[in-house]
Coordinates of N, CA and C and ligand atoms in Angstrom, one line a residue:
M1 N 29.3 22.8 10.6 CA 27.7 22.6 10.7 C 27.6 21.5 9.4
S2 N 27.1 20.5 9.7 CA 26.9 19.5 8.6 C 25.6 19.7 8.0
N3 N 25.3 19.2 6.8 CA 24.1 19.6 5.9 C 23.4 18.7 6.1
V4 N 22.0 18.6 5.6 CA 21.0 17.8 5.6 C 21.3 16.2 5.2
F5 N 22.1 16.2 4.3 CA 22.2 14.6 3.9 C 23.3 14.3 4.8
E6 N 24.3 14.8 5.1 CA 25.3 14.3 6.4 C 24.4 13.9 7.7
K7 N 23.4 14.6 7.7 CA 22.6 14.4 8.9 C 21.9 13.1 8.7
I8 N 21.5 12.7 7.6 CA 20.7 11.6 7.0 C 21.7 10.4 7.3
V9 N 22.9 10.5 6.7 CA 23.8 9.5 6.8 C 24.3 9.2 8.4
A10 N 24.3 10.2 8.9 CA 24.7 10.0 10.5 C 23.5 9.4 11.1
G11 N 22.3 9.3 10.7 CA 21.0 8.9 11.3 C 20.4 9.8 12.3
E12 N 20.7 11.2 12.1 CA 20.1 12.3 12.9 C 18.9 12.7 12.4
I13 N 18.8 12.5 11.0 CA 17.5 13.1 10.5 C 17.0 11.7 9.7
P14 N 15.8 11.3 9.8 CA 15.4 10.1 9.3 C 14.9 10.2 7.7
C15 N 14.9 8.9 7.1 CA 14.6 8.9 5.8 C 14.0 7.4 5.3
Q16 N 13.5 7.8 4.4 CA 12.7 6.5 3.6 C 13.7 5.9 2.6
K17 N 14.4 5.0 3.4 CA 15.6 4.2 2.8 C 15.1 3.3 1.6
V18 N 15.9 3.3 0.5 CA 15.4 2.3 -0.5 C 16.7 1.2 -0.4
L19 N 17.9 1.3 -0.5 CA 19.1 0.6 -0.6 C 20.1 1.2 0.1
E20 N 21.1 0.4 0.8 CA 22.1 1.0 1.5 C 23.4 0.0 1.3
N21 N 24.6 0.5 1.2 CA 25.8 -0.6 1.5 C 26.8 0.5 2.2
A22 N 27.9 0.0 2.3 CA 28.8 0.5 3.1 C 29.4 1.8 2.8
Q23 N 29.0 2.1 1.4 CA 29.6 3.7 0.9 C 28.5 4.4 0.5
F24 N 27.5 3.9 0.2 CA 26.5 4.7 -0.6 C 25.0 4.5 0.3
L25 N 24.1 5.3 0.0 CA 22.5 5.3 0.6 C 21.6 5.9 -0.5
A26 N 20.6 5.2 -0.8 CA 19.7 5.6 -1.6 C 18.1 5.9 -0.7
F27 N 17.4 6.7 -1.1 CA 16.2 7.1 -0.1 C 15.3 8.2 -0.9
H28 N 14.2 8.0 -0.5 CA 13.2 8.8 -1.2 C 13.2 10.1 -1.0
D29 N 13.0 11.2 -1.9 CA 13.1 12.4 -1.9 C 11.8 13.1 -1.1
I30 N 12.2 13.9 -0.3 CA 11.0 14.5 0.6 C 9.9 15.2 -0.2
N31 N 10.5 15.5 -1.4 CA 9.4 16.6 -2.2 C 9.6 15.9 -3.8
P32 N 8.8 14.9 -3.8 CA 9.1 14.4 -5.3 C 8.4 14.9 -6.2
V33 N 9.1 15.2 -7.5 CA 8.6 15.5 -8.7 C 8.1 14.5 -9.7
A34 N 8.3 13.4 -9.4 CA 7.9 12.2 -10.1 C 7.3 11.3 -9.6
P35 N 6.3 10.2 -10.0 CA 6.0 9.2 -9.3 C 7.0 8.3 -8.5
V36 N 8.3 8.2 -9.1 CA 9.4 7.5 -8.4 C 10.5 9.0 -8.5
H37 N 10.7 9.3 -7.1 CA 12.0 10.1 -7.0 C 12.8 9.8 -5.8
V38 N 14.1 9.2 -6.2 CA 15.1 8.8 -5.3 C 16.4 9.4 -5.3
L39 N 16.9 9.7 -4.4 CA 18.4 10.3 -4.1 C 19.2 9.3 -3.7
V40 N 20.4 9.5 -4.2 CA 21.7 8.3 -4.2 C 22.6 9.2 -3.7
I41 N 23.1 9.1 -2.7 CA 24.3 9.8 -2.3 C 25.5 8.9 -1.7
P42 N 26.7 9.6 -1.6 CA 28.0 8.6 -0.9 C 27.7 9.1 0.2
K43 N 28.3 8.2 1.2 CA 28.2 8.4 2.7 C 29.6 9.3 3.2
V44 N 30.6 9.4 2.1 CA 31.7 10.3 2.4 C 31.2 11.6 1.9
C45 N 31.9 12.6 2.6 CA 31.5 14.0 2.1 C 32.3 14.4 0.9
V46 N 31.1 14.6 -0.2 CA 31.7 14.9 -1.8 C 30.7 16.2 -2.0
K47 N 31.4 17.2 -2.3 CA 30.5 18.5 -2.6 C 29.5 18.5 -3.8
D48 N 30.2 17.9 -4.6 CA 29.6 17.7 -6.1 C 30.3 16.9 -7.0
F49 N 29.6 16.7 -8.2 CA 30.1 16.1 -9.4 C 31.6 16.6 -9.9
N50 N 31.9 17.8 -9.5 CA 33.2 18.5 -10.0 C 34.2 17.8 -9.0
A51 N 33.8 17.5 -7.7 CA 34.7 16.7 -6.6 C 34.7 15.2 -6.5
V52 N 34.1 14.6 -7.2 CA 34.1 12.9 -7.2 C 35.1 12.6 -8.0
S53 N 35.6 11.5 -7.3 CA 36.9 10.8 -8.1 C 36.2 9.8 -9.0
P54 N 37.0 9.6 -10.0 CA 36.6 8.5 -11.1 C 36.3 7.3 -10.4
E55 N 37.1 7.1 -9.3 CA 36.8 5.5 -8.8 C 35.8 5.6 -8.0
L56 N 35.3 6.6 -7.1 CA 34.3 6.4 -6.6 C 33.0 6.6 -7.3
M57 N 32.9 7.4 -8.5 CA 31.9 7.4 -9.5 C 31.5 6.2 -10.0
A58 N 32.6 5.4 -10.2 CA 32.6 4.0 -10.8 C 31.7 3.1 -10.0
Q59 N 31.9 3.2 -8.7 CA 31.1 2.4 -7.8 C 29.9 3.0 -7.5
M60 N 29.9 4.3 -7.7 CA 28.5 4.8 -7.4 C 27.5 4.4 -8.7
S61 N 28.2 4.3 -9.9 CA 27.2 4.1 -11.0 C 26.7 2.5 -10.7
G62 N 27.6 1.6 -10.4 CA 27.0 0.2 -9.9 C 25.9 0.4 -9.0
F63 N 26.3 1.0 -8.1 CA 25.1 1.1 -7.1 C 23.8 1.6 -7.5
I64 N 24.0 2.7 -8.3 CA 22.8 3.3 -8.9 C 22.0 2.3 -9.8
L65 N 22.7 1.5 -10.4 CA 22.0 0.6 -11.2 C 21.2 -0.7 -10.3
E66 N 21.9 -0.9 -9.1 CA 21.0 -1.8 -8.1 C 19.8 -1.1 -7.7
V67 N 20.1 0.2 -7.4 CA 18.7 1.0 -7.1 C 17.6 0.9 -8.1
V68 N 17.9 1.2 -9.5 CA 17.0 1.2 -10.4 C 16.4 -0.3 -10.5
E69 N 17.2 -1.3 -10.2 CA 16.8 -2.7 -10.2 C 15.6 -2.8 -8.9
V70 N 16.1 -2.5 -8.0 CA 15.2 -2.6 -6.8 C 13.9 -1.8 -7.0
L71 N 13.9 -0.7 -7.6 CA 12.6 0.3 -7.8 C 12.0 -0.4 -9.0
G72 N 12.4 -1.3 -9.7 CA 11.5 -1.6 -10.8 C 11.6 -1.0 -12.0
I73 N 12.5 -0.1 -12.3 CA 12.2 0.8 -13.4 C 13.4 0.8 -14.2
K74 N 14.2 -0.3 -14.0 CA 15.5 -0.4 -15.0 C 15.1 -0.6 -16.6
E75 N 14.1 -1.3 -16.9 CA 13.8 -1.6 -18.1 C 12.6 -0.5 -18.6
S76 N 11.8 0.0 -17.6 CA 10.6 1.1 -18.1 C 11.5 2.4 -18.5
G77 N 12.5 2.6 -17.8 CA 13.2 3.8 -18.0 C 13.3 4.9 -16.9
Y78 N 14.1 5.6 -16.9 CA 14.3 6.6 -15.8 C 15.1 7.9 -16.4
R79 N 15.2 8.8 -15.4 CA 16.1 9.9 -15.7 C 17.1 10.2 -14.3
L80 N 18.2 10.4 -14.9 CA 19.4 10.5 -14.0 C 19.9 11.8 -13.8
I81 N 19.8 12.5 -12.5 CA 20.1 14.2 -12.7 C 21.1 14.5 -11.5
T82 N 22.1 15.1 -11.9 CA 23.0 15.6 -10.6 C 23.0 17.0 -11.0
N83 N 22.5 17.9 -10.0 CA 22.7 19.4 -10.0 C 24.0 20.0 -9.5
V84 N 24.6 20.7 -10.2 CA 25.9 21.3 -9.7 C 25.9 23.1 -9.6
G85 N 26.2 23.5 -8.6 CA 26.4 24.9 -8.2 C 25.1 25.5 -8.4
G86 N 25.3 26.9 -8.6 CA 24.3 27.7 -8.7 C 23.5 27.8 -9.8
D87 N 24.1 27.7 -11.2 CA 23.3 27.6 -12.4 C 22.7 26.1 -12.2
G88 N 23.5 25.4 -11.7 CA 22.8 24.0 -11.9 C 21.4 23.8 -11.1
G89 N 21.3 24.8 -10.0 CA 20.4 24.6 -8.9 C 20.4 23.8 -7.7
Q90 N 21.8 23.4 -7.4 CA 22.1 22.3 -6.3 C 21.8 23.2 -5.0
E91 N 20.8 22.7 -4.3 CA 20.3 22.9 -2.8 C 21.3 22.8 -1.6
V92 N 21.6 21.1 -1.9 CA 22.3 20.7 -0.8 C 23.7 20.3 -1.4
P93 N 24.6 20.8 -0.6 CA 26.1 20.7 -1.1 C 26.7 19.4 -0.6
H94 N 26.2 18.5 -1.1 CA 26.6 16.8 -0.9 C 26.2 16.2 -2.2
L95 N 27.1 15.5 -3.0 CA 26.7 15.0 -4.2 C 25.7 14.0 -4.0
H96 N 24.7 14.2 -5.0 CA 23.7 13.3 -5.0 C 23.1 13.3 -6.6
F97 N 22.5 12.1 -6.8 CA 22.1 11.7 -8.2 C 20.3 11.9 -7.7
H98 N 19.6 12.2 -8.6 CA 18.2 12.3 -8.5 C 17.8 11.0 -9.5
I99 N 17.2 10.0 -9.2 CA 16.6 9.1 -10.0 C 15.2 9.3 -10.1
L100 N 14.6 9.6 -11.5 CA 13.2 10.2 -11.7 C 12.6 9.0 -12.4
G101 N 11.4 8.6 -12.4 CA 10.7 7.8 -13.1 C 9.5 7.4 -12.6
G102 N 8.9 5.9 -13.2 CA 7.5 5.5 -12.9 C 6.5 6.2 -13.8
A103 N 6.7 7.1 -14.7 CA 6.1 7.6 -15.5 C 6.8 8.3 -16.9
K104 N 6.1 8.4 -18.0 CA 6.8 9.1 -19.1 C 7.0 10.5 -18.3
L105 N 8.4 11.0 -18.8 CA 8.8 12.2 -18.0 C 8.6 13.2 -19.2
A106 N 8.3 14.3 -19.0 CA 8.4 15.5 -19.8 C 9.8 16.1 -19.8
W107 N 10.2 16.7 -21.0 CA 11.4 17.3 -21.1 C 11.3 18.8 -21.2
P108 N 11.2 19.5 -20.1 CA 10.7 20.8 -20.1 C 11.9 21.8 -20.6
K109 N 11.5 22.8 -20.9 CA 12.5 24.1 -21.4 C 12.8 24.5 -19.9
L110 N 14.1 24.6 -19.8 CA 14.6 24.9 -18.3 C 15.0 26.4 -18.2
S111 N 15.0 26.9 -19.1 CA 15.5 28.5 -18.9 C 14.7 29.3 -19.9
Ligands
LIG1 P1 19.3 19.7 -5.1 O1 18.5 20.9 -5.8 O2 20.4 20.1 -4.4 O3 19.5 19.0 -6.5 O4 18.3 18.6 -4.6 C1 17.9 18.5 -3.1 C2 17.0 17.6 -3.0 O5 16.9 17.0 -1.6 C3 15.5 18.1 -3.4 O6 15.1 17.1 -4.4 C4 14.7 18.4 -1.9 O7 13.6 18.0 -1.9 C5 15.7 17.2 -1.1 N1 15.7 17.1 0.3 C6 16.1 18.3 0.9 N2 15.9 18.0 2.4 C7 15.6 16.8 2.4 C8 15.5 15.9 3.7 O8 15.4 16.3 4.8 N3 14.9 14.5 3.3 C9 14.9 14.0 2.1 N4 14.3 12.5 1.8 N5 15.0 14.8 0.9 C10 15.5 16.3 1.2

């Protein structure tokens, strides 16, 4: 059974796309917590940050930089988050980075 992000990659669930290449997809989060809230995922199945190869991560870093350029927040600033596992609060078991920006973000106490 594929998860929601695998269904988005397969085109079975629509998304509000920001940028795409052969390896990665960036799209707006369905439940934004900041004025800009975009998710970046690899198209291949990778469960989380623990499982990503350094090579794929290097390419993903370059793609994320392209996304923040497209979003116009590279200079104003942004926050990059990846949740891992239960304590990290990961809901979807497919590696994703949250790009948050568009306003001065709070740094909340998280526990
Ligand atoms: P996590 O908690 O796993 O780090 O983040 C999962 C994120 O995926 C959440 O911010 C949630 O709002 C987002 N999300 C879940 N389902 C969908 C969906 O079908 N479409 C989009 N665009 N975002 C989703």
